[in-house]
Short mmCIF file of C-alpha atoms in Angstrom, two decimals:
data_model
loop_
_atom_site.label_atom_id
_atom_site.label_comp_id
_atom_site.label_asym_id
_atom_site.label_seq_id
_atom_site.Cartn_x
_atom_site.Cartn_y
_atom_site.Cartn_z
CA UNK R 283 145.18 -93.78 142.60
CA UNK R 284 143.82 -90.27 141.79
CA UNK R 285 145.15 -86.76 142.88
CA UNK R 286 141.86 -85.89 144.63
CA UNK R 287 140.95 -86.92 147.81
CA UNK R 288 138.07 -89.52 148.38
CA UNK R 289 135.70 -90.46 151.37
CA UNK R 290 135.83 -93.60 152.91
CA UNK R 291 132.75 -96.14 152.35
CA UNK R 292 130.74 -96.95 155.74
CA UNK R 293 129.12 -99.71 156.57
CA UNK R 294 126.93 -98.78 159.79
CA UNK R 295 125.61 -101.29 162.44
CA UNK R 296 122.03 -100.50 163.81
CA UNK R 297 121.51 -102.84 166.69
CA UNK R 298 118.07 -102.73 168.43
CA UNK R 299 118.14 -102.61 172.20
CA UNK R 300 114.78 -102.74 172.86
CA UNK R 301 114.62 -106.50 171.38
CA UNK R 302 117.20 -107.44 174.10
CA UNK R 303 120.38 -105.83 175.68
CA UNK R 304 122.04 -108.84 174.98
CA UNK R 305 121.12 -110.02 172.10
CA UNK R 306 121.50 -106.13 170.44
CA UNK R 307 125.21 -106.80 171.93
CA UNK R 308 125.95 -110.34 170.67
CA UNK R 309 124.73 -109.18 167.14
CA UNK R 310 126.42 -105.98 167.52
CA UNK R 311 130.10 -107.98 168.11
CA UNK R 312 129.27 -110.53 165.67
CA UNK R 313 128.96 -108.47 162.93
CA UNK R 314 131.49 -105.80 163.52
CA UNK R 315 133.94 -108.94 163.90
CA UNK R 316 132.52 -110.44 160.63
CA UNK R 317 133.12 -106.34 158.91
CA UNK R 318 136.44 -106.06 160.27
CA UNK R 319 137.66 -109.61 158.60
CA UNK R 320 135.97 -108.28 155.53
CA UNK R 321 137.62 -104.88 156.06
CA UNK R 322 141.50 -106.89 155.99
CA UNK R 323 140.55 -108.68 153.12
CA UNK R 324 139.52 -105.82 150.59
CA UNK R 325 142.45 -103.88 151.67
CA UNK R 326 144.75 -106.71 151.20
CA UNK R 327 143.15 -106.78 147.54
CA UNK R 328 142.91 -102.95 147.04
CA UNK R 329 146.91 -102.84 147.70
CA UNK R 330 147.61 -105.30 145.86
CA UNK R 331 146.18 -103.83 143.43
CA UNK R 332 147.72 -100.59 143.36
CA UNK R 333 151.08 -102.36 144.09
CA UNK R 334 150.49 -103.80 140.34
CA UNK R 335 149.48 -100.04 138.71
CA UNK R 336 151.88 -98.24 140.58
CA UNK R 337 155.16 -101.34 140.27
CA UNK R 338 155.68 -101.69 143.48
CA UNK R 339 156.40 -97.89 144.31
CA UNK R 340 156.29 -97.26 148.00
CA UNK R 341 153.26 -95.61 149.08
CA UNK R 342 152.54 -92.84 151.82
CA UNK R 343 151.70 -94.03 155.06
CA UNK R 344 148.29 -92.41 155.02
CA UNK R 345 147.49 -94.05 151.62
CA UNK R 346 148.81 -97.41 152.83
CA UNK R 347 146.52 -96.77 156.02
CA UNK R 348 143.55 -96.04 153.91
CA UNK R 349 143.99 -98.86 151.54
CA UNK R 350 144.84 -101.34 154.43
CA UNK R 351 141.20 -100.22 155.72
CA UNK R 352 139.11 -98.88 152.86
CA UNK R 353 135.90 -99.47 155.10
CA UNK R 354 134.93 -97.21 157.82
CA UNK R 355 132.79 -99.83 160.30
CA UNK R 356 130.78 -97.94 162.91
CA UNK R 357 128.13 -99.29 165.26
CA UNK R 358 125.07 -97.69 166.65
CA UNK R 359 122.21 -98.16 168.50
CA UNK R 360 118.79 -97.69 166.57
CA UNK R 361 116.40 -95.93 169.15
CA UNK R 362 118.46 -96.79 172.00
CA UNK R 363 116.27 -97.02 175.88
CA UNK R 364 115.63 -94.77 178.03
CA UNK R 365 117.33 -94.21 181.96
CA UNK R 366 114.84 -96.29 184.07
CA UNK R 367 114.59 -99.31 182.20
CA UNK R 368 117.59 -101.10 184.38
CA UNK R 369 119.47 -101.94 180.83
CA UNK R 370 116.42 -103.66 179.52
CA UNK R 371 115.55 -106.07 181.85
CA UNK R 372 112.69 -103.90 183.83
CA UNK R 373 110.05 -105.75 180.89
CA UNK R 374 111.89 -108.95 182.18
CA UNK R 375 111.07 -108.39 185.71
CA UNK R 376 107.72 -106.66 185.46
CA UNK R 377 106.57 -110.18 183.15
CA UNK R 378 108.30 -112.25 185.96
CA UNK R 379 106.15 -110.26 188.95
CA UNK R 380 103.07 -110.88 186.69
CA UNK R 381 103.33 -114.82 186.97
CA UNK R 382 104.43 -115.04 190.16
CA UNK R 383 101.16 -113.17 191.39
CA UNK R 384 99.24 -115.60 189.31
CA UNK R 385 100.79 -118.45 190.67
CA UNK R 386 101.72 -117.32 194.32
CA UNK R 387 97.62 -115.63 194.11
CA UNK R 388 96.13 -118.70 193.34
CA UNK R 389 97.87 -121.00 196.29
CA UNK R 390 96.98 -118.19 198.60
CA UNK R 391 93.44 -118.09 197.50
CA UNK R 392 92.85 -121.79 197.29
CA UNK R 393 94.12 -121.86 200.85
CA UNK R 394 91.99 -119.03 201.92
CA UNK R 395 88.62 -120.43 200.36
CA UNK R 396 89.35 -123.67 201.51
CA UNK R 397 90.01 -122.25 205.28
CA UNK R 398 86.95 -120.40 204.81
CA UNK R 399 84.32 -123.07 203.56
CA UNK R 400 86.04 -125.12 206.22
CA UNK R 401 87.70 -127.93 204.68
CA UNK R 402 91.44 -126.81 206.08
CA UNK R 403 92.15 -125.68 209.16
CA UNK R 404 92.67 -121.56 209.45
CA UNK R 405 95.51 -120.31 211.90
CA UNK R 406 95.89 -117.09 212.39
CA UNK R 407 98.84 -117.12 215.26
CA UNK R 408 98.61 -119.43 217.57
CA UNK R 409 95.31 -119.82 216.96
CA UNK R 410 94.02 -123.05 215.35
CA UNK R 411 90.31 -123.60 213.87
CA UNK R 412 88.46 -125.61 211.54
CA UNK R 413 85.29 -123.16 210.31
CA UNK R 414 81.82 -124.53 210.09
CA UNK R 415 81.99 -126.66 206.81
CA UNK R 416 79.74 -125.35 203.21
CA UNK R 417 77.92 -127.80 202.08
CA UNK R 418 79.61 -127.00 198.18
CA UNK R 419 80.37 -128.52 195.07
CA UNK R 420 83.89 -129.02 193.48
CA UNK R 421 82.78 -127.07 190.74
CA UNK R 422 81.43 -124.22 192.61
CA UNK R 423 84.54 -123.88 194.94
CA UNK R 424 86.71 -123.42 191.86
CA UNK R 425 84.43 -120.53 190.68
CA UNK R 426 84.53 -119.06 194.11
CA UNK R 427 88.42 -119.23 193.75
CA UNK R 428 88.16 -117.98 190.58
CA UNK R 429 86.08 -114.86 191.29
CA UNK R 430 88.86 -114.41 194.11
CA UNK R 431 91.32 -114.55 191.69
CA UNK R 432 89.73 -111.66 189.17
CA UNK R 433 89.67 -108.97 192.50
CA UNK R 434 93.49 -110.13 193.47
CA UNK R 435 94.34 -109.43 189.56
CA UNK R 436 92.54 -105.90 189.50
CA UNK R 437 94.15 -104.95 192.64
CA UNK R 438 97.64 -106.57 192.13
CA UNK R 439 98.07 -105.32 188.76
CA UNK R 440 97.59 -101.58 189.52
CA UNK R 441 99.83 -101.75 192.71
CA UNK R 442 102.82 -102.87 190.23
CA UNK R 443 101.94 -99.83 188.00
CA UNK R 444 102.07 -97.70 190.92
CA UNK R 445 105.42 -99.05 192.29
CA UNK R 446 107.16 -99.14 188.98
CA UNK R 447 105.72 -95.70 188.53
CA UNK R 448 107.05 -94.68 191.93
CA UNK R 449 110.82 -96.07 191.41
CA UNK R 450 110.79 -93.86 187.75
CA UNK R 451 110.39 -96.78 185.48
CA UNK R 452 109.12 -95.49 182.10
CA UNK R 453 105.52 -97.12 181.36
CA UNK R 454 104.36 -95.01 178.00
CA UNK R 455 101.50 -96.79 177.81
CA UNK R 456 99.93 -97.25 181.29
CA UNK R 457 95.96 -98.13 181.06
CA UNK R 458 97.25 -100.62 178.19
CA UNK R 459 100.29 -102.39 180.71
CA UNK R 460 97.58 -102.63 183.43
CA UNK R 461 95.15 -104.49 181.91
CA UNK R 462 97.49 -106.68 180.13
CA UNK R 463 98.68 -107.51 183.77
CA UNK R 464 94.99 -107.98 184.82
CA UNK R 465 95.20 -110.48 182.35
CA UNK R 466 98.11 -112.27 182.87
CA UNK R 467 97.56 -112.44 186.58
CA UNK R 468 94.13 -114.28 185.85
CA UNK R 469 95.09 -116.25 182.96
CA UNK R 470 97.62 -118.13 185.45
CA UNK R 471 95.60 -117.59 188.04
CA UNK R 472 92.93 -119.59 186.98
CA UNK R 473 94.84 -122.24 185.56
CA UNK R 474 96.96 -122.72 188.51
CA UNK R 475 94.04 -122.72 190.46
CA UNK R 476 92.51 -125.50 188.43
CA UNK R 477 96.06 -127.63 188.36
CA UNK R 478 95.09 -127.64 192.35
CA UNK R 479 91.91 -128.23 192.13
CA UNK R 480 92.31 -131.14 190.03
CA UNK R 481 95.75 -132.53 191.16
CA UNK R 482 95.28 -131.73 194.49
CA UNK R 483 98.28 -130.96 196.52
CA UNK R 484 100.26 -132.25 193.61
CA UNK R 485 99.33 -129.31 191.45
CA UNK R 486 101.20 -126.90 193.30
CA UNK R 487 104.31 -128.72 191.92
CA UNK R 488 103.02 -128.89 188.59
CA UNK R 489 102.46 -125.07 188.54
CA UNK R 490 105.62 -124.50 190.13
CA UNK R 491 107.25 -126.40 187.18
CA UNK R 492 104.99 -124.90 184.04
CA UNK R 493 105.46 -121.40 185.39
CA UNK R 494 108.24 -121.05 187.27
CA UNK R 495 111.05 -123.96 186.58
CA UNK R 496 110.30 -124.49 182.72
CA UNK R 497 109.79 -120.83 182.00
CA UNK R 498 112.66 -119.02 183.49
CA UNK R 499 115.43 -119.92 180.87
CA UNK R 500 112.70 -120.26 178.11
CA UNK R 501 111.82 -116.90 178.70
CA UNK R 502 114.27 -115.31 176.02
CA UNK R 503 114.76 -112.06 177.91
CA UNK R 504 118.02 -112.04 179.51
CA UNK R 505 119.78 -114.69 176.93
CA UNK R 506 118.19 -114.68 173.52
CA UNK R 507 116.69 -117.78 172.23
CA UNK R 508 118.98 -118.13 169.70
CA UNK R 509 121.74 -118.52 172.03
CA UNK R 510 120.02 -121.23 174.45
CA UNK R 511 119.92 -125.45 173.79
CA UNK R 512 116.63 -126.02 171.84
CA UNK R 513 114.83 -127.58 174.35
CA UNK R 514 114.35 -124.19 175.82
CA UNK R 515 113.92 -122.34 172.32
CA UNK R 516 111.06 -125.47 171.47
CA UNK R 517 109.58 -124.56 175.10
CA UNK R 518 109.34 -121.05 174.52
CA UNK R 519 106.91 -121.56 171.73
CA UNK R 520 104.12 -122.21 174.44
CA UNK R 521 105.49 -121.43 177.80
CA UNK R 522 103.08 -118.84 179.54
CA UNK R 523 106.36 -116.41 181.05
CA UNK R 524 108.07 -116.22 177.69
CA UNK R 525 104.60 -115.09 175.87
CA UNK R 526 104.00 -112.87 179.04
CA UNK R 527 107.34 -111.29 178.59
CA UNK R 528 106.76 -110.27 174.50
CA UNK R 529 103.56 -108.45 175.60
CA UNK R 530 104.98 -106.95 178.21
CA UNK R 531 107.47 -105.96 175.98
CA UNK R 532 105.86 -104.57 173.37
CA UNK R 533 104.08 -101.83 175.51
CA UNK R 534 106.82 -100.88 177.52
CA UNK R 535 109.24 -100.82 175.13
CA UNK R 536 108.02 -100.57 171.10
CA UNK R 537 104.82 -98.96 171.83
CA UNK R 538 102.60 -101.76 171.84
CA UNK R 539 102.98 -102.94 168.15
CA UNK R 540 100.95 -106.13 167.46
CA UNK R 541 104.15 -107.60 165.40
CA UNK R 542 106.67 -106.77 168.03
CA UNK R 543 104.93 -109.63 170.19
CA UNK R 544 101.84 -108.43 171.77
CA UNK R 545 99.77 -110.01 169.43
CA UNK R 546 101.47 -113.61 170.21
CA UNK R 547 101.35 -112.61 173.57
CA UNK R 548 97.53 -112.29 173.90
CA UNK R 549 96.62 -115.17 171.69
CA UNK R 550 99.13 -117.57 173.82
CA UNK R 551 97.39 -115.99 177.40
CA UNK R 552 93.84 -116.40 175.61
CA UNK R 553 94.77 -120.32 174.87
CA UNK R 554 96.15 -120.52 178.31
CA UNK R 555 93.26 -118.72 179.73
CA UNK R 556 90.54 -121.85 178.00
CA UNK R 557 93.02 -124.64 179.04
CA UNK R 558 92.60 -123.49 182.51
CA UNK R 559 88.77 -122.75 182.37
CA UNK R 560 88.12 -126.24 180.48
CA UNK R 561 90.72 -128.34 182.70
CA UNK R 562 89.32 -127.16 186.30
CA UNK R 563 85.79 -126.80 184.77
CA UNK R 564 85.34 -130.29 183.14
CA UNK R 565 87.43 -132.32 185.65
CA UNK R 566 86.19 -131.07 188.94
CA UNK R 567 82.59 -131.36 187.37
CA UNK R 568 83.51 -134.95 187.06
CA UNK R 569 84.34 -135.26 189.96
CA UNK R 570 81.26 -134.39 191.67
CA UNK R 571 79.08 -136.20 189.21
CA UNK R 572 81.37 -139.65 190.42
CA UNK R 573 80.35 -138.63 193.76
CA UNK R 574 84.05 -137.63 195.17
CA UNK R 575 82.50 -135.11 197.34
CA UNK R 576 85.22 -132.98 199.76
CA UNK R 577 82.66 -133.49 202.85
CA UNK R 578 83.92 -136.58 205.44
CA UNK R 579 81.26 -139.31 204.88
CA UNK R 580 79.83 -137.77 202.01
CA UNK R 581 81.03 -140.76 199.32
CA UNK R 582 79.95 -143.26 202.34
CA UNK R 583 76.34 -140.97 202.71
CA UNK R 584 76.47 -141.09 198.78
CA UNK R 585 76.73 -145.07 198.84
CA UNK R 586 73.98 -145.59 201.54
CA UNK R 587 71.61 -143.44 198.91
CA UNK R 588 72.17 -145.13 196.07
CA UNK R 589 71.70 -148.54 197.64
CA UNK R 590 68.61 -147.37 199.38
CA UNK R 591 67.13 -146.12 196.01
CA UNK R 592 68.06 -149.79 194.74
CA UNK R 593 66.02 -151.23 197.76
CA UNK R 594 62.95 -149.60 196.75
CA UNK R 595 63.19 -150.12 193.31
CA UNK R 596 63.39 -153.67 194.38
CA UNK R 597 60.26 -153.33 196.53
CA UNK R 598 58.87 -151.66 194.15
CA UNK R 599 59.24 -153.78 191.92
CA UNK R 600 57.85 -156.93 193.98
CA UNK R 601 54.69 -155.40 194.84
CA UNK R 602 53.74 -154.38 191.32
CA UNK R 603 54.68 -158.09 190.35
CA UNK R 604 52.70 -159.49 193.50
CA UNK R 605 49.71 -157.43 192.66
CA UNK R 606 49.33 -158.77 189.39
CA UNK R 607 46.69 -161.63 188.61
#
């Protein structure tokens, strides 16, 4: 104990909002539970200690206050967000918007095309029509869908900016979010599109369940993926919302650092992006190389031509044997 007075030590608590509201406020209570247990157990120590110097003399109650509590814990948050950003979710929901127009996009689009080259009917009311049917490759209707998809990603892309403009959401880095979205949008756009082409109607549920069942609580934006089962925290590692969610982010929300997650981000859409372009290319090439043409009769018309080429081969064959000596 000394006559002169002494300031406290602090310990301070920096939490990081932009990383996650929730996860800045789990860490945040964790650790200013774990200080204050650490806080009771130095004072306990420190008065013992001065109980053995001073033999047990009653203390002040401001001394026995400060030596009870020797640390002074405070908490604070390290560039905290600003108004607009709905507590930290608006990155959440702008990511969310950005696979849902890939995924929604590419259903409408393959329904459109398909109306359109006349291989589904087209209503529009109550009126019901089949169109005059394209004579058109697998292959080349995906890259008509495809093309479809880039426009609907261009377009889509900048009306989000402009809405999330209009409602006063902070976007610091605006050129950058919308062509991150453009990319997005087509990365799952494409692949979804190729899931269809290739599954048939069974690849809408297959897109439904990559994009939209799977990657909703692997995400990591509202509940941190340190406090979800590890199913979700192993999914996360390639699931297309949660690496659409770091990039979006990292340029609304920590100015578009690489190593806050927009580099992950466009490396895991670039992967995503190949798997889509080699899955629909490759397959649906296949497919018209084994003849499974969309057109009624065309794998009967397909049959009749191969077995006629066999017939004159045959003939062929017969006269160039009969003409022989």
């Amino acid at each position: 104990m000394t006559p002169t007075r002494t300031d406290r030590p602090a310990i301070t608590i920096s939490t990081n909002p932009r990383a996650g509201t929730l996860a800045a406020s789990i860490a945040g209570q964790t650790l200013t539970r774990a200080l204050t247990v650490v806080n009771g157990k130095v004072g306990e120590r420190l008065t013992a200690e001065v109980a053995a110097q001073t033999g047990g003399v009653a203390l002040a109650g401001a001394a026995a206050a400060g030596l009870a509590s020797p640390i002074d814990v405070k908490s604070t948050a390290y560039n905290p967000l600003p108004n607009g950003t709905g507590n930290g979710l608006s990155a959440f929901y702008y990511a969310l918007l950005l696979l849902l127009a890939g995924f929604t996009g590419s259903i409408v689009v393959s329904t459109l095309v398909d109306s359109m080259l006349g291989y589904v009917p087209a209503e529009f009311g109550p009126v019901y029509r089949f169109a005059e049917q394209v004579n058109i490759s697998r292959f080349r209707t995906l890259l008509v869908k495809w093309a479809v998809m880039v426009v609907l990603a261009l377009l889509t892309s900048g009306v989000y900016l402009a809405i999330a403009h209009g409602l006063g959401m902070p976007i610091p880095l605006g050129w950058q979010v919308w062509l991150y979205g453009v990319f997005a949008i087509i990365a799952v756009g494409v692949t979804s599109s190729s899931l269809i082409a290739v599954l048939g109607s069974m690849g809408l549920l297959v897109s439904m369940l990559i994009f939209v069942i799977l990657g909703l609580p692997s995400a990591g934006a509202t509940v941190p993926l340190e406090a979800v089962p590890a199913f979700f925290r192993w999914l996360a590692q390639f699931e297309p919302m949660h690496q659409v969610f770091l990039g979006v982010r990292s340029l609304l929300y920590l100015n578009g650092n690489a190593d806050a997650g927009l580099s992950q981000a466009l490396t895991m859409t670039s992967i995503g992006l190949i798997i889509g372009l080699l899955l629909g290319g490759f397959i649906t090439h296949l497919y018209d190389r084994s003849s499974f043409h969309r057109i009624p009769g065309a794998v009967e018309m397909a049959i009749a031509v191969e077995h006629q080429a066999q017939y004159q081969a045959r003939q062929s064959a017969r006269e160039s044997s009969s003409e022989q000596p």
